Amino acid sequence: MPRTQKNDNFIDKSFTVMADLILKLLPANRKAKEAFVYYRDGMSAQAEGEYAEALDYYAEALSLEEDPNDKSYILYNMGLIYASNGDHNKALELYHQAIELNPRLPQALNNIAVIYHYQGEKAKEEGDTDGGEALLDKAADYWIRAIRLAPNNYIEAQNWLKTTGRSQIDVFF
C-alpha cells in the first residue's frame, strides 16, 4: 500500500494533499515527479520511525532524481537515519556526499561536526588525547563552515569554538 494511503492524522493528510497538488502543477518531467513521490514517502516513513522503509524510499528517489541539489537532501536525510541508529561512519559518508553535491548545506556540515566532536570526546576518554584533539579540530573546521553559511544558527557550537579557542576569526552574528 502506498504510504499516501496510510497517513492517519490530519497534518499528514494535509501535507499529502498539498504535496499531491504541487506535484500535479509542478512543471517537471515524469521521472522527477516520481522521485519526489518516493522522497515524500521516505520523509513520512522517517517521521514515523520506520527507518528501514524510509531508506528504501530514499534509495529509490536517489536512483530517479537527477537534480544535484535534490539529491543532496535525500542523502542528508539518509545520513540522519544512520546517525540516529549509531552508524556514524555511514552517516559521515552520506553527509559528505550531500556536501559534494551541495556545498551550501549547513545542516550537513553541522552534523559532520557533531559526529567528529562525539568521536573526539570519546577518543580522549579512552586515553587517545592526540587523536581526540585531531577529531575536535575537524569538528571545529566543519562548525566554522556551517556557521559561515548560517551565522545565526548553531549557538552552542559558536560558544564551544570561542571557549576552546578554536575560532581564529569572528564568524558570529
PDB file of C-alpha atoms in Angstrom:
ATOM      1  CA  MET A   1       0.000   0.000   0.000  1.00  0.00           C
ATOM      2  CA  PRO A   2       1.450   3.392  -0.919  1.00  0.00           C
ATOM      3  CA  ARG A   3       2.388   5.494   2.052  1.00  0.00           C
ATOM      4  CA  THR A   4      -0.047   8.181   0.870  1.00  0.00           C
ATOM      5  CA  GLN A   5      -2.895   5.850   1.784  1.00  0.00           C
ATOM      6  CA  LYS A   6      -1.517   5.081   5.272  1.00  0.00           C
ATOM      7  CA  ASN A   7      -1.469   8.573   6.782  1.00  0.00           C
ATOM      8  CA  ASP A   8      -3.928   8.653   9.649  1.00  0.00           C
ATOM      9  CA  ASN A   9      -3.577  12.079  11.197  1.00  0.00           C
ATOM     10  CA  PHE A  10      -4.830  15.414   9.912  1.00  0.00           C
ATOM     11  CA  ILE A  11      -1.397  17.008   9.451  1.00  0.00           C
ATOM     12  CA  ASP A  12      -0.067  14.073   7.431  1.00  0.00           C
ATOM     13  CA  LYS A  13      -3.192  14.020   5.299  1.00  0.00           C
ATOM     14  CA  SER A  14      -2.972  17.780   4.759  1.00  0.00           C
ATOM     15  CA  PHE A  15       0.695  17.542   3.798  1.00  0.00           C
ATOM     16  CA  THR A  16      -0.066  14.715   1.383  1.00  0.00           C
ATOM     17  CA  VAL A  17      -2.900  16.638  -0.276  1.00  0.00           C
ATOM     18  CA  MET A  18      -0.724  19.746  -0.651  1.00  0.00           C
ATOM     19  CA  ALA A  19       2.217  17.718  -1.958  1.00  0.00           C
ATOM     20  CA  ASP A  20      -0.026  15.969  -4.484  1.00  0.00           C
ATOM     21  CA  LEU A  21      -1.365  19.327  -5.710  1.00  0.00           C
ATOM     22  CA  ILE A  22       2.124  20.730  -6.066  1.00  0.00           C
ATOM     23  CA  LEU A  23       3.208  17.570  -7.833  1.00  0.00           C
ATOM     24  CA  LYS A  24       0.412  17.901 -10.378  1.00  0.00           C
ATOM     25  CA  LEU A  25       1.178  21.564 -11.046  1.00  0.00           C
ATOM     26  CA  LEU A  26       4.966  21.215 -10.965  1.00  0.00           C
ATOM     27  CA  PRO A  27       6.494  21.739 -14.402  1.00  0.00           C
ATOM     28  CA  ALA A  28       8.772  18.705 -14.127  1.00  0.00           C
ATOM     29  CA  ASN A  29       9.244  15.535 -16.095  1.00  0.00           C
ATOM     30  CA  ARG A  30       7.678  12.251 -15.039  1.00  0.00           C
ATOM     31  CA  LYS A  31      10.919  10.878 -13.575  1.00  0.00           C
ATOM     32  CA  ALA A  32      11.391  13.949 -11.353  1.00  0.00           C
ATOM     33  CA  LYS A  33       7.813  13.722 -10.135  1.00  0.00           C
ATOM     34  CA  GLU A  34       8.231  10.030  -9.352  1.00  0.00           C
ATOM     35  CA  ALA A  35      11.437  10.794  -7.433  1.00  0.00           C
ATOM     36  CA  PHE A  36       9.540  13.391  -5.416  1.00  0.00           C
ATOM     37  CA  VAL A  37       6.834  10.862  -4.520  1.00  0.00           C
ATOM     38  CA  TYR A  38       9.443   8.434  -3.196  1.00  0.00           C
ATOM     39  CA  TYR A  39      11.182  11.253  -1.314  1.00  0.00           C
ATOM     40  CA  ARG A  40       7.901  12.386   0.227  1.00  0.00           C
ATOM     41  CA  ASP A  41       7.073   8.820   1.263  1.00  0.00           C
ATOM     42  CA  GLY A  42      10.561   8.481   2.724  1.00  0.00           C
ATOM     43  CA  MET A  43      10.067  11.602   4.822  1.00  0.00           C
ATOM     44  CA  SER A  44       6.728  10.298   6.033  1.00  0.00           C
ATOM     45  CA  ALA A  45       8.183   6.907   6.976  1.00  0.00           C
ATOM     46  CA  GLN A  46      11.145   8.589   8.676  1.00  0.00           C
ATOM     47  CA  ALA A  47       8.832  10.806  10.723  1.00  0.00           C
ATOM     48  CA  GLU A  48       7.006   7.689  11.917  1.00  0.00           C
ATOM     49  CA  GLY A  49      10.258   5.979  12.903  1.00  0.00           C
ATOM     50  CA  GLU A  50      10.018   3.458  10.074  1.00  0.00           C
ATOM     51  CA  TYR A  51      13.686   3.832   9.173  1.00  0.00           C
ATOM     52  CA  ALA A  52      14.180   0.748   7.007  1.00  0.00           C
ATOM     53  CA  GLU A  53      11.141   1.703   4.957  1.00  0.00           C
ATOM     54  CA  ALA A  54      12.341   5.302   4.712  1.00  0.00           C
ATOM     55  CA  LEU A  55      15.764   4.173   3.485  1.00  0.00           C
ATOM     56  CA  ASP A  56      14.101   2.068   0.782  1.00  0.00           C
ATOM     57  CA  TYR A  57      12.055   5.051  -0.388  1.00  0.00           C
ATOM     58  CA  TYR A  58      15.092   7.348  -0.299  1.00  0.00           C
ATOM     59  CA  ALA A  59      17.190   4.847  -2.276  1.00  0.00           C
ATOM     60  CA  GLU A  60      14.509   4.723  -4.944  1.00  0.00           C
ATOM     61  CA  ALA A  61      14.240   8.520  -5.000  1.00  0.00           C
ATOM     62  CA  LEU A  62      18.020   8.774  -5.291  1.00  0.00           C
ATOM     63  CA  SER A  63      18.053   6.413  -8.270  1.00  0.00           C
ATOM     64  CA  LEU A  64      15.442   8.526 -10.066  1.00  0.00           C
ATOM     65  CA  GLU A  65      16.474  12.042  -9.072  1.00  0.00           C
ATOM     66  CA  GLU A  66      18.712  13.960 -11.461  1.00  0.00           C
ATOM     67  CA  ASP A  67      18.957  17.341  -9.733  1.00  0.00           C
ATOM     68  CA  PRO A  68      22.132  17.505  -7.578  1.00  0.00           C
ATOM     69  CA  ASN A  69      20.508  19.834  -5.052  1.00  0.00           C
ATOM     70  CA  ASP A  70      17.566  17.480  -4.540  1.00  0.00           C
ATOM     71  CA  LYS A  71      19.924  14.505  -4.318  1.00  0.00           C
ATOM     72  CA  SER A  72      21.843  16.285  -1.560  1.00  0.00           C
ATOM     73  CA  TYR A  73      18.715  16.473   0.601  1.00  0.00           C
ATOM     74  CA  ILE A  74      17.939  12.807   0.034  1.00  0.00           C
ATOM     75  CA  LEU A  75      21.486  11.881   1.082  1.00  0.00           C
ATOM     76  CA  TYR A  76      21.237  14.206   4.089  1.00  0.00           C
ATOM     77  CA  ASN A  77      18.025  12.523   5.264  1.00  0.00           C
ATOM     78  CA  MET A  78      19.581   9.101   4.817  1.00  0.00           C
ATOM     79  CA  GLY A  79      22.516  10.319   6.924  1.00  0.00           C
ATOM     80  CA  LEU A  80      20.110  11.365   9.665  1.00  0.00           C
ATOM     81  CA  ILE A  81      18.751   7.831   9.854  1.00  0.00           C
ATOM     82  CA  TYR A  82      22.175   6.207  10.028  1.00  0.00           C
ATOM     83  CA  ALA A  83      23.348   8.703  12.647  1.00  0.00           C
ATOM     84  CA  SER A  84      20.277   8.109  14.808  1.00  0.00           C
ATOM     85  CA  ASN A  85      20.953   4.365  14.591  1.00  0.00           C
ATOM     86  CA  GLY A  86      24.557   4.876  15.713  1.00  0.00           C
ATOM     87  CA  ASP A  87      26.236   4.102  12.380  1.00  0.00           C
ATOM     88  CA  HIS A  88      28.342   7.259  12.394  1.00  0.00           C
ATOM     89  CA  ASN A  89      30.698   6.135   9.637  1.00  0.00           C
ATOM     90  CA  LYS A  90      27.848   5.566   7.181  1.00  0.00           C
ATOM     91  CA  ALA A  91      26.255   8.854   8.262  1.00  0.00           C
ATOM     92  CA  LEU A  92      29.526  10.705   7.654  1.00  0.00           C
ATOM     93  CA  GLU A  93      29.808   9.109   4.214  1.00  0.00           C
ATOM     94  CA  LEU A  94      26.297  10.252   3.280  1.00  0.00           C
ATOM     95  CA  TYR A  95      26.751  13.764   4.699  1.00  0.00           C
ATOM     96  CA  HIS A  96      29.995  14.155   2.723  1.00  0.00           C
ATOM     97  CA  GLN A  97      28.237  13.024  -0.455  1.00  0.00           C
ATOM     98  CA  ALA A  98      25.490  15.557   0.225  1.00  0.00           C
ATOM     99  CA  ILE A  99      28.056  18.348   0.627  1.00  0.00           C
ATOM    100  CA  GLU A 100      29.807  17.340  -2.598  1.00  0.00           C
ATOM    101  CA  LEU A 101      26.518  17.886  -4.406  1.00  0.00           C
ATOM    102  CA  ASN A 102      25.511  20.960  -2.407  1.00  0.00           C
ATOM    103  CA  PRO A 103      28.340  22.754  -0.564  1.00  0.00           C
ATOM    104  CA  ARG A 104      25.816  25.197   0.900  1.00  0.00           C
ATOM    105  CA  LEU A 105      24.094  22.677   3.173  1.00  0.00           C
ATOM    106  CA  PRO A 106      24.926  23.928   6.678  1.00  0.00           C
ATOM    107  CA  GLN A 107      22.883  21.252   8.440  1.00  0.00           C
ATOM    108  CA  ALA A 108      25.066  18.525   6.897  1.00  0.00           C
ATOM    109  CA  LEU A 109      28.215  20.417   7.892  1.00  0.00           C
ATOM    110  CA  ASN A 110      26.842  20.766  11.423  1.00  0.00           C
ATOM    111  CA  ASN A 111      26.018  17.066  11.667  1.00  0.00           C
ATOM    112  CA  ILE A 112      29.509  16.113  10.492  1.00  0.00           C
ATOM    113  CA  ALA A 113      30.914  18.381  13.187  1.00  0.00           C
ATOM    114  CA  VAL A 114      28.651  16.817  15.835  1.00  0.00           C
ATOM    115  CA  ILE A 115      29.881  13.332  14.945  1.00  0.00           C
ATOM    116  CA  TYR A 116      33.543  14.389  14.935  1.00  0.00           C
ATOM    117  CA  HIS A 117      33.034  16.125  18.267  1.00  0.00           C
ATOM    118  CA  TYR A 118      31.465  12.994  19.745  1.00  0.00           C
ATOM    119  CA  GLN A 119      34.252  10.808  18.379  1.00  0.00           C
ATOM    120  CA  GLY A 120      36.882  13.241  19.643  1.00  0.00           C
ATOM    121  CA  GLU A 121      35.495  13.324  23.172  1.00  0.00           C
ATOM    122  CA  LYS A 122      35.197   9.531  23.163  1.00  0.00           C
ATOM    123  CA  ALA A 123      38.806   9.122  21.988  1.00  0.00           C
ATOM    124  CA  LYS A 124      40.035  11.429  24.742  1.00  0.00           C
ATOM    125  CA  GLU A 125      38.061   9.467  27.355  1.00  0.00           C
ATOM    126  CA  GLU A 126      39.736   6.300  26.100  1.00  0.00           C
ATOM    127  CA  GLY A 127      43.173   7.868  26.533  1.00  0.00           C
ATOM    128  CA  ASP A 128      43.888   8.901  22.935  1.00  0.00           C
ATOM    129  CA  THR A 129      44.451  12.585  23.626  1.00  0.00           C
ATOM    130  CA  ASP A 130      46.167  13.400  20.312  1.00  0.00           C
ATOM    131  CA  GLY A 131      43.590  11.534  18.229  1.00  0.00           C
ATOM    132  CA  GLY A 132      40.780  13.131  20.198  1.00  0.00           C
ATOM    133  CA  GLU A 133      42.165  16.624  19.695  1.00  0.00           C
ATOM    134  CA  ALA A 134      42.559  15.983  15.958  1.00  0.00           C
ATOM    135  CA  LEU A 135      38.896  14.974  15.751  1.00  0.00           C
ATOM    136  CA  LEU A 136      37.845  18.015  17.771  1.00  0.00           C
ATOM    137  CA  ASP A 137      39.828  20.216  15.374  1.00  0.00           C
ATOM    138  CA  LYS A 138      37.966  18.608  12.454  1.00  0.00           C
ATOM    139  CA  ALA A 139      34.689  19.310  14.256  1.00  0.00           C
ATOM    140  CA  ALA A 140      35.734  22.945  14.635  1.00  0.00           C
ATOM    141  CA  ASP A 141      36.507  23.232  10.919  1.00  0.00           C
ATOM    142  CA  TYR A 142      33.082  21.916   9.950  1.00  0.00           C
ATOM    143  CA  TRP A 143      31.274  24.075  12.503  1.00  0.00           C
ATOM    144  CA  ILE A 144      33.045  27.171  11.219  1.00  0.00           C
ATOM    145  CA  ARG A 145      31.946  26.311   7.672  1.00  0.00           C
ATOM    146  CA  ALA A 146      28.347  25.746   8.844  1.00  0.00           C
ATOM    147  CA  ILE A 147      28.281  28.984  10.830  1.00  0.00           C
ATOM    148  CA  ARG A 148      29.615  30.964   7.881  1.00  0.00           C
ATOM    149  CA  LEU A 149      26.640  29.737   5.858  1.00  0.00           C
ATOM    150  CA  ALA A 150      24.117  30.224   8.686  1.00  0.00           C
ATOM    151  CA  PRO A 151      25.573  32.788  11.117  1.00  0.00           C
ATOM    152  CA  ASN A 152      22.518  32.891  13.367  1.00  0.00           C
ATOM    153  CA  ASN A 153      22.463  29.134  13.926  1.00  0.00           C
ATOM    154  CA  TYR A 154      24.491  26.674  15.971  1.00  0.00           C
ATOM    155  CA  ILE A 155      24.845  28.893  19.038  1.00  0.00           C
ATOM    156  CA  GLU A 156      26.212  26.063  21.200  1.00  0.00           C
ATOM    157  CA  ALA A 157      28.859  25.347  18.583  1.00  0.00           C
ATOM    158  CA  GLN A 158      29.734  29.034  18.438  1.00  0.00           C
ATOM    159  CA  ASN A 159      30.175  29.101  22.201  1.00  0.00           C
ATOM    160  CA  TRP A 160      32.276  25.914  22.119  1.00  0.00           C
ATOM    161  CA  LEU A 161      34.501  27.385  19.405  1.00  0.00           C
ATOM    162  CA  LYS A 162      35.024  30.538  21.456  1.00  0.00           C
ATOM    163  CA  THR A 163      35.659  28.808  24.790  1.00  0.00           C
ATOM    164  CA  THR A 164      38.086  26.271  23.305  1.00  0.00           C
ATOM    165  CA  GLY A 165      39.956  28.897  21.285  1.00  0.00           C
ATOM    166  CA  ARG A 166      39.318  27.032  18.042  1.00  0.00           C
ATOM    167  CA  SER A 167      37.949  30.034  16.216  1.00  0.00           C
ATOM    168  CA  GLN A 168      40.599  32.453  14.985  1.00  0.00           C
ATOM    169  CA  ILE A 169      38.143  34.771  13.261  1.00  0.00           C
ATOM    170  CA  ASP A 170      34.866  36.254  14.322  1.00  0.00           C
ATOM    171  CA  VAL A 171      32.264  34.447  12.195  1.00  0.00           C
ATOM    172  CA  PHE A 172      29.489  35.037  14.662  1.00  0.00           C
ATOM    173  CA  PHE A 173      26.494  37.292  14.023  1.00  0.00           C
TER     174      PHE A 173
END
